[in-house]
Amino acid sequence: MLKVFNTLSGKKEEFKPIEPGKVKMYVCGITVYDYCHIGHARAMISFDVITRFLRHIGYDLTYVRNITDVDDKIIKRADENGETPAQLTARMIDAMHEDEVALGNKLPDIEPRATEFMQQIIDMIQVLVDKGFAYQGETGDVYYRASKFAEYGKLNNRKLEEMLAGARIEVEASKEHPADFVLWKPAKAGEVAWESSWGKGRPGWHIECSAMSTHCLGAHFDIHGGGPDLKFPHHENEIAQSEAATGEQYVNYWMHCGAVRVNNEKMSKSLGNFFTIREVLEKFNPEVVRYLMVSSQYRSSIDYSDASLKDAKTALERLYTALRGQEVASEFTPSEFTQRFKEAMCDDFNTPVALSIMFELVRDLNKARAEGSAEAPLLAAELKTLAEVLGLLYQDPEYFMQNSTIAEGLSAEEIEGYIAERAAARKAKDFARSDEIRDLLLEQGITLLDSREGTTWTRN
């Protein structure tokens, strides 16, 4: 039985899809005005793992994740760069996909862009206006009447007045109520804009997701996901406008991943602890970053630091060491490790417990290898299969062990040259030179591992 923590109810619930055997999931994507940061990586990887496991246990899943490609930040950044918003977003979308593939993610099935769904957005706003849930203010902006939606606040389990206290709510004279939020805003001269019955303009952020999700998945679907900062006001507003427009329950299960903290502090450009995915991948193998993200349950916060990445690297090396030089069977009969792994993942995608089971499997694999048992290739295959659910162990073990850290020192060719020279020195019984080469490489962060098959190496 799969159990999922539902933000809407505040507890774990048995997962029951609307249509047996099929799952429809929408996740809020990126506003593409800059390179993705490690907070984005958390959400990307979290929902990639969820997608992988749902498919692993037999669900026919449709995964939709939107792209916000029209926004005030996009317009401002494009103007600063001396390019059009379309040029900026095209570059950033390509960069986002590159980052995601590098991290081992599979791309969503459908990736709608706001600019391609403008008619659906305008149509939904018109429905809200016709039903009395929206109005045009004196400034020309079209607002949603938050107070008219009786269940406003149900996702955050708070009343409207409680949510307004201390929240950053944009107060404008043309609003009927401080909680009312914009659905359509008039364009300034020279800005990208679309024609509508309320004048030339562009949509507010919240309405974009409602229009795209319901168009791609229907008025009522199974899962809606996103980062922890989206619960209010974004997802609360999505519920209000979607259910008012369609008259149906919008989503059954709301899922939110945890935040990323940097050295126990909130990630912020002002604190100088803000890192893009690209900056991190200049120092660490992408799979090390992925391991760090899945080593905590998706709803937990993660503390990002060089120390935590080094711990992730060490743990991942233990897994790869078990596969290094090991034959992997093409077929195997799942053992109790697979059953326990599935039980852990069925408990709200508990990846830390799932990983602990994989390390138990590694212990048995190492023992089987040492004994020369025929079980070793079968256990290796089972390990690889379970790891694939988490998006791990997809690299060649030898390659990973030599590239788990992105080093600026010796190249692989230079290291292999030293190893060949050392082998020649040992053959000539020049053990002083052999030791000298080993020590030289160790100073460069390279550890040599001698075995009957020869010498391999890894970066420290």
PDB file of C-alpha atoms in Angstrom, residues 28 124 128 133 143-147 149 151-156 160 163-164 167-170 175 178-183 204-211 213 224 229-245 250 254 256:
ATOM      1  CA  CYS A  28       5.266  23.821 -10.639  1.00  0.00           C
ATOM      2  CA  MET A 124     -10.277  30.919 -17.560  1.00  0.00           C
ATOM      3  CA  LEU A 128     -14.072  33.805 -13.265  1.00  0.00           C
ATOM      4  CA  PHE A 133     -15.080  35.663  -8.770  1.00  0.00           C
ATOM      5  CA  TYR A 143      -8.268  40.676  -9.647  1.00  0.00           C
ATOM      6  CA  TYR A 144      -9.583  37.501  -8.060  1.00  0.00           C
ATOM      7  CA  ARG A 145     -12.025  37.994  -5.149  1.00  0.00           C
ATOM      8  CA  ALA A 146     -10.333  35.837  -2.502  1.00  0.00           C
ATOM      9  CA  SER A 147     -13.073  36.480   0.061  1.00  0.00           C
ATOM     10  CA  PHE A 149     -14.155  31.615  -2.259  1.00  0.00           C
ATOM     11  CA  GLU A 151     -12.674  27.552   1.335  1.00  0.00           C
ATOM     12  CA  TYR A 152      -9.801  29.980   0.791  1.00  0.00           C
ATOM     13  CA  GLY A 153      -6.983  28.920   3.151  1.00  0.00           C
ATOM     14  CA  LYS A 154      -7.783  25.193   3.230  1.00  0.00           C
ATOM     15  CA  LEU A 155      -4.364  24.125   1.906  1.00  0.00           C
ATOM     16  CA  ASN A 156      -2.546  26.021   4.647  1.00  0.00           C
ATOM     17  CA  LEU A 160      -7.975  34.400   5.296  1.00  0.00           C
ATOM     18  CA  MET A 163      -2.766  34.390   6.387  1.00  0.00           C
ATOM     19  CA  LEU A 164      -2.799  38.135   5.771  1.00  0.00           C
ATOM     20  CA  ALA A 167       2.364  38.235   4.895  1.00  0.00           C
ATOM     21  CA  ARG A 168       3.668  40.400   2.098  1.00  0.00           C
ATOM     22  CA  ILE A 169       0.393  41.291   0.419  1.00  0.00           C
ATOM     23  CA  GLU A 170       0.399  43.824  -2.374  1.00  0.00           C
ATOM     24  CA  LYS A 175      -8.379  46.208  -4.914  1.00  0.00           C
ATOM     25  CA  PRO A 178      -6.034  43.235   0.456  1.00  0.00           C
ATOM     26  CA  ALA A 179      -6.014  39.470  -0.268  1.00  0.00           C
ATOM     27  CA  ASP A 180      -7.313  39.853  -3.809  1.00  0.00           C
ATOM     28  CA  PHE A 181      -4.632  38.852  -6.300  1.00  0.00           C
ATOM     29  CA  VAL A 182      -3.984  39.775  -9.901  1.00  0.00           C
ATOM     30  CA  LEU A 183      -5.125  37.595 -12.795  1.00  0.00           C
ATOM     31  CA  GLY A 204      -0.508  37.024 -13.308  1.00  0.00           C
ATOM     32  CA  TRP A 205       1.645  34.118 -12.158  1.00  0.00           C
ATOM     33  CA  HIS A 206      -1.027  32.072 -10.332  1.00  0.00           C
ATOM     34  CA  ILE A 207      -3.550  31.830 -13.160  1.00  0.00           C
ATOM     35  CA  GLU A 208      -0.939  30.427 -15.551  1.00  0.00           C
ATOM     36  CA  CYS A 209      -0.603  27.173 -13.580  1.00  0.00           C
ATOM     37  CA  SER A 210      -4.373  26.737 -13.205  1.00  0.00           C
ATOM     38  CA  ALA A 211      -4.922  27.091 -16.949  1.00  0.00           C
ATOM     39  CA  SER A 213      -2.614  22.101 -15.470  1.00  0.00           C
ATOM     40  CA  HIS A 224       0.154  18.590  -7.543  1.00  0.00           C
ATOM     41  CA  ASP A 229       7.678  28.275  -0.658  1.00  0.00           C
ATOM     42  CA  LEU A 230       4.738  27.708  -3.011  1.00  0.00           C
ATOM     43  CA  LYS A 231       2.112  26.631  -0.467  1.00  0.00           C
ATOM     44  CA  PHE A 232       1.090  30.231   0.114  1.00  0.00           C
ATOM     45  CA  PRO A 233       0.096  32.202  -1.777  1.00  0.00           C
ATOM     46  CA  HIS A 234       0.725  30.384  -5.071  1.00  0.00           C
ATOM     47  CA  HIS A 235      -0.911  27.009  -4.449  1.00  0.00           C
ATOM     48  CA  GLU A 236      -3.636  28.470  -2.252  1.00  0.00           C
ATOM     49  CA  ASN A 237      -4.517  30.817  -5.084  1.00  0.00           C
ATOM     50  CA  GLU A 238      -4.383  28.019  -7.643  1.00  0.00           C
ATOM     51  CA  ILE A 239      -6.983  26.075  -5.679  1.00  0.00           C
ATOM     52  CA  ALA A 240      -9.259  29.092  -5.322  1.00  0.00           C
ATOM     53  CA  GLN A 241      -9.267  30.115  -8.970  1.00  0.00           C
ATOM     54  CA  SER A 242      -9.322  26.552 -10.407  1.00  0.00           C
ATOM     55  CA  GLU A 243     -12.199  25.275  -8.260  1.00  0.00           C
ATOM     56  CA  ALA A 244     -14.164  28.482  -8.760  1.00  0.00           C
ATOM     57  CA  ALA A 245     -13.722  28.217 -12.534  1.00  0.00           C
ATOM     58  CA  TYR A 250      -8.819  20.635  -8.243  1.00  0.00           C
ATOM     59  CA  TRP A 254      -0.676  18.086  -2.595  1.00  0.00           C
ATOM     60  CA  HIS A 256       5.778  19.730  -1.210  1.00  0.00           C
TER      61      HIS A 256
END
